[in-house]
């Protein structure tokens, strides 16, 4: 079955960096656009970034643009999210998600989800 497993979360001070990874299995990874979403306590899940099948197109939410970078390695079936200049408001559970073919910012259009990894930004 399809599995998406996130890793790399943790506690970091404001201004610090983290790199999240998502390992995919059970699907033809190169046929899926990949996205990162996050959910903070008491808030709805929100779009963070997505990347197209061939890595040619990326998109970011306004809140993370210029600080986060999404990338993928189709040979290793992984997608990563490099997060720099982290702020307390970035604290959330981060999820990776897979969508057949085209990328979108809409969470409900992604068919597969990981379990999430906690990112906490605090001094």
Backbone as JSON, one array per atom type, in Angstrom:
{
  "sequence": "XXXXXXXXXXXXXXXXXXXXXXXXXXXXXXXXXXXXXXXXXXXXXXXXXXXXXXXXXXXXXXXXXXXXXXXXXXXXXXXXXXXXXXXXXXXXXXXXXXXXXXXXXXXXXXXXXXXXXXXXXXX",
  "N": [[0.83, -1.18, 0.0], [0.28, 2.37, -0.31], [2.63, 4.45, 1.21], [3.63, 7.28, 3.0], [6.2, 8.75, 4.67], [7.19, 11.0, 6.97], [10.04, 12.81, 8.21], [12.49, 14.45, 10.32], [11.54, 16.58, 11.8], [11.39, 18.68, 14.79], [12.6, 20.5, 17.68], [13.46, 23.85, 17.45], [15.28, 26.9, 17.62], [14.07, 30.29, 17.21], [14.84, 31.7, 14.05], [16.42, 29.64, 13.3], [17.12, 26.58, 11.41], [15.62, 23.81, 9.67], [15.39, 20.61, 8.08], [13.01, 18.89, 6.47], [12.03, 15.62, 5.51], [10.4, 13.36, 3.27], [9.59, 10.14, 2.69], [8.5, 8.09, 0.13], [6.55, 5.23, -0.72], [5.19, 2.38, -2.46], [3.93, 3.53, -4.6], [4.12, 4.92, -7.94], [6.36, 7.09, -7.9], [7.27, 9.17, -9.55], [5.07, 9.91, -10.97], [3.52, 11.5, -9.45], [2.59, 14.62, -8.15], [3.9, 16.49, -5.43], [3.21, 17.68, -2.17], [3.58, 19.91, 0.64], [2.03, 20.45, 3.69], [0.71, 22.11, 6.6], [-0.38, 22.05, 10.03], [-1.42, 23.88, 12.66], [-2.08, 23.97, 16.22], [-5.53, 24.16, 16.85], [-6.06, 25.3, 14.43], [-6.87, 25.28, 10.89], [-5.7, 22.91, 8.44], [-3.08, 23.98, 6.38], [-1.77, 25.05, 3.22], [1.64, 24.76, 2.32], [3.84, 24.3, 0.49], [4.35, 23.18, -2.89], [5.41, 20.82, -5.42], [6.02, 20.06, -8.79], [5.74, 17.14, -10.95], [8.13, 16.83, -12.41], [9.79, 18.5, -11.1], [9.87, 20.96, -12.2], [8.13, 23.01, -11.61], [7.41, 24.93, -8.85], [5.69, 26.01, -5.92], [4.83, 28.32, -3.36], [3.42, 29.17, -0.17], [2.54, 32.49, 0.78], [3.44, 33.06, 3.3], [5.74, 31.59, 3.71], [7.39, 31.96, 1.6], [10.52, 32.53, 0.16], [11.84, 31.68, 2.39], [11.51, 28.95, 2.73], [12.28, 25.94, 0.94], [11.3, 23.66, -1.45], [12.01, 20.4, -2.66], [12.64, 17.54, -4.76], [13.54, 14.1, -5.22], [13.39, 11.98, -7.62], [14.59, 9.58, -8.12], [15.11, 8.54, -5.66], [12.68, 8.52, -4.48], [11.82, 10.58, -2.78], [10.79, 13.59, -1.12], [11.65, 16.83, -0.09], [11.77, 19.45, 2.38], [13.27, 22.33, 2.91], [13.76, 24.46, 5.53], [14.34, 27.65, 6.45], [15.3, 30.45, 8.56], [13.39, 30.24, 10.63], [10.3, 30.86, 12.32], [8.35, 31.5, 15.3], [5.66, 31.25, 14.58], [5.72, 29.32, 12.66], [5.45, 26.97, 13.9], [4.02, 23.82, 13.98], [2.35, 20.78, 12.97], [3.78, 19.1, 10.34], [2.92, 17.91, 7.18], [3.43, 15.67, 4.49], [2.17, 15.17, 1.19], [0.66, 13.41, -1.55], [-0.29, 13.73, -4.93], [-1.93, 12.6, -7.76], [-0.44, 13.24, -10.74], [-1.01, 16.38, -11.32], [-0.02, 19.32, -9.46], [-1.42, 21.11, -6.69], [-2.78, 23.64, -4.54], [-4.73, 22.87, -2.84], [-5.75, 21.03, -0.16], [-7.64, 18.93, -0.01], [-7.53, 17.73, -2.46], [-5.44, 16.05, -2.57], [-4.47, 12.7, -2.56], [-3.03, 10.97, -0.94], [-1.48, 10.84, 2.24], [1.01, 11.57, 4.69], [1.87, 10.75, 8.14], [2.71, 12.89, 9.52], [5.02, 15.29, 10.97], [6.3, 16.84, 13.84], [7.05, 20.23, 14.17], [8.57, 22.57, 16.13], [9.06, 25.84, 16.99], [10.81, 27.68, 19.1], [12.16, 29.63, 21.76]],
  "CA": [[0.0, 0.0, 0.0], [1.02, 3.62, -0.36], [3.09, 5.01, 2.48], [4.43, 8.5, 3.03], [6.76, 8.83, 6.01], [7.94, 12.24, 7.19], [11.06, 12.83, 9.25], [13.28, 15.67, 10.38], [10.99, 17.61, 12.67], [12.01, 18.82, 16.09], [12.57, 21.8, 18.35], [14.51, 24.73, 16.95], [15.14, 28.29, 18.07], [13.75, 31.25, 16.14], [15.98, 31.99, 13.19], [17.12, 28.41, 12.96], [16.76, 25.85, 10.2], [15.34, 22.38, 9.71], [15.11, 20.0, 6.79], [12.06, 17.79, 6.55], [12.05, 14.68, 4.39], [9.25, 12.48, 3.14], [9.91, 8.98, 1.87], [7.29, 7.5, -0.44], [6.62, 3.86, -1.21], [3.91, 1.84, -2.88], [3.39, 4.27, -5.74], [5.1, 5.35, -8.93], [6.59, 8.43, -7.35], [7.48, 10.15, -10.62], [3.76, 10.27, -11.52], [2.78, 12.24, -8.42], [3.01, 15.89, -7.6], [4.04, 16.38, -3.98], [2.96, 18.92, -1.43], [3.75, 20.0, 2.09], [1.01, 21.21, 4.39], [0.95, 22.14, 8.05], [-1.54, 22.33, 10.86], [-1.11, 24.34, 14.01], [-3.19, 23.69, 17.16], [-6.7, 25.01, 16.74], [-6.17, 25.91, 13.1], [-7.06, 24.36, 9.78], [-4.51, 22.53, 7.69], [-2.81, 24.99, 5.35], [-0.77, 24.77, 2.2], [2.97, 25.33, 2.53], [4.58, 24.3, -0.77], [4.2, 21.98, -3.71], [6.38, 20.66, -6.49], [5.47, 19.25, -9.87], [6.33, 15.82, -11.19], [9.5, 16.94, -12.92], [10.46, 19.55, -10.31], [9.95, 22.2, -12.96], [7.26, 24.04, -11.06], [7.22, 24.94, -7.4], [4.86, 27.11, -5.44], [4.92, 28.48, -1.91], [2.5, 30.12, 0.44], [3.17, 33.79, 1.01], [4.05, 33.09, 4.63], [7.02, 30.88, 3.75], [8.14, 32.28, 0.39], [11.83, 33.11, 0.43], [12.47, 31.03, 3.55], [11.42, 27.5, 2.57], [12.55, 25.42, -0.39], [10.86, 22.27, -1.66], [12.75, 19.71, -3.71], [12.33, 16.13, -4.82], [14.5, 13.21, -5.87], [12.56, 10.89, -8.14], [15.35, 8.32, -8.06], [15.07, 8.05, -4.28], [11.29, 8.58, -4.01], [11.76, 11.46, -1.62], [10.56, 15.03, -1.26], [12.21, 17.5, 1.08], [11.4, 20.85, 2.62], [14.29, 23.03, 3.65], [13.13, 25.58, 6.21], [15.3, 28.58, 7.04], [14.76, 31.63, 9.25], [12.14, 29.79, 11.22], [9.62, 31.77, 13.23], [7.42, 30.78, 16.18], [4.41, 30.96, 13.88], [5.9, 28.13, 11.82], [5.18, 25.8, 14.73], [2.88, 23.05, 13.47], [2.64, 19.45, 12.44], [3.98, 19.21, 8.9], [2.51, 16.72, 6.46], [3.61, 15.6, 3.04], [1.01, 14.61, 0.5], [0.88, 13.06, -2.96], [-1.44, 13.88, -5.81], [-1.71, 12.07, -9.09], [-0.1, 14.16, -11.82], [-0.87, 17.82, -11.16], [0.07, 19.9, -8.13], [-2.45, 22.06, -6.31], [-2.66, 24.12, -3.17], [-5.91, 22.42, -2.11], [-5.44, 19.8, 0.59], [-8.59, 17.85, -0.27], [-7.26, 17.13, -3.75], [-4.34, 15.1, -2.44], [-5.03, 11.4, -2.22], [-2.22, 10.24, 0.03], [-0.91, 11.69, 3.27], [1.81, 10.98, 5.74], [1.38, 10.89, 9.5], [3.11, 14.2, 10.01], [6.16, 15.45, 11.87], [6.12, 18.06, 14.61], [8.07, 21.28, 14.16], [8.34, 23.56, 17.17], [10.03, 26.94, 16.95], [10.68, 28.34, 20.39], [13.41, 29.89, 22.47]],
  "C": [[0.88, 1.25, 0.0], [1.38, 4.08, 1.05], [3.91, 6.26, 2.22], [4.9, 8.68, 4.47], [7.63, 10.07, 6.13], [8.97, 12.05, 8.3], [11.74, 14.2, 9.25], [12.72, 16.78, 11.24], [11.73, 17.67, 13.99], [11.84, 20.21, 16.65], [13.74, 22.63, 17.86], [14.24, 26.15, 17.44], [14.73, 29.19, 16.9], [14.99, 31.65, 15.36], [16.74, 30.77, 12.73], [16.57, 27.75, 11.7], [16.45, 24.39, 10.5], [15.14, 21.9, 8.28], [14.19, 18.81, 7.02], [12.21, 16.91, 5.31], [10.79, 13.83, 4.42], [9.63, 11.36, 2.19], [8.62, 8.31, 1.42], [7.55, 6.07, -0.89], [5.22, 3.42, -1.61], [3.23, 2.6, -4.0], [4.51, 4.58, -6.72], [5.36, 6.83, -8.69], [6.66, 9.49, -8.44], [6.18, 10.57, -11.3], [2.94, 11.15, -10.58], [3.42, 13.58, -8.12], [3.01, 15.75, -6.08], [3.83, 17.74, -3.33], [3.32, 18.78, 0.03], [2.64, 20.9, 2.63], [1.35, 21.22, 5.87], [-0.34, 22.47, 8.78], [-1.09, 22.68, 12.27], [-2.3, 24.05, 14.92], [-4.33, 24.69, 16.99], [-6.91, 25.66, 15.39], [-6.4, 24.85, 12.04], [-5.71, 24.04, 9.13], [-4.32, 23.54, 6.56], [-1.68, 24.56, 4.43], [0.54, 25.46, 2.55], [3.72, 25.44, 1.19], [4.19, 23.08, -1.57], [5.21, 22.0, -4.84], [5.79, 19.72, -7.53], [6.24, 17.96, -10.05], [7.8, 15.9, -11.55], [10.33, 17.97, -12.19], [10.53, 20.88, -11.04], [9.15, 23.34, -12.39], [7.15, 23.86, -9.56], [6.36, 26.14, -7.04], [4.9, 27.12, -3.93], [3.81, 29.39, -1.41], [3.26, 31.42, 0.69], [3.93, 33.81, 2.33], [5.42, 32.43, 4.68], [7.91, 31.22, 2.56], [9.43, 32.99, 0.74], [12.56, 32.47, 1.6], [12.51, 29.52, 3.4], [11.71, 27.13, 1.12], [12.13, 23.96, -0.48], [11.68, 21.68, -2.8], [12.35, 18.24, -3.7], [13.44, 15.39, -5.55], [13.7, 12.01, -6.35], [13.29, 9.55, -8.13], [15.28, 7.69, -6.67], [13.65, 8.07, -3.69], [11.16, 9.44, -2.76], [11.44, 12.9, -2.03], [11.02, 15.67, 0.04], [11.7, 18.93, 1.18], [12.49, 21.45, 3.49], [13.67, 24.3, 4.22], [14.2, 26.42, 6.9], [14.57, 29.73, 7.74], [13.42, 31.32, 9.9], [11.62, 30.77, 12.27], [8.7, 30.96, 14.14], [6.1, 30.42, 15.48], [4.53, 29.83, 12.86], [5.65, 26.85, 12.61], [3.91, 25.11, 14.29], [3.31, 21.61, 13.25], [2.71, 19.61, 10.92], [3.71, 17.86, 8.24], [2.97, 16.78, 5.01], [2.42, 14.87, 2.44], [1.33, 14.39, -0.96], [-0.41, 13.19, -3.74], [-1.06, 13.4, -7.2], [-1.56, 13.21, -10.09], [0.04, 15.62, -11.36], [-0.84, 18.31, -9.73], [-1.05, 20.93, -7.93], [-2.21, 22.51, -4.89], [-3.78, 23.6, -2.27], [-5.67, 21.07, -1.46], [-6.37, 18.65, 0.2], [-8.36, 17.17, -1.61], [-6.07, 16.17, -3.72], [-4.87, 13.78, -1.91], [-4.3, 10.65, -1.14], [-1.52, 11.23, 0.96], [-0.01, 10.9, 4.19], [1.2, 11.25, 7.1], [1.76, 12.23, 10.13], [4.34, 14.16, 10.91], [6.06, 16.82, 12.53], [7.33, 18.98, 14.46], [7.68, 22.31, 15.21], [9.45, 24.59, 17.14], [9.84, 27.77, 18.21], [12.05, 28.56, 21.0], [13.34, 29.34, 23.87]]
}
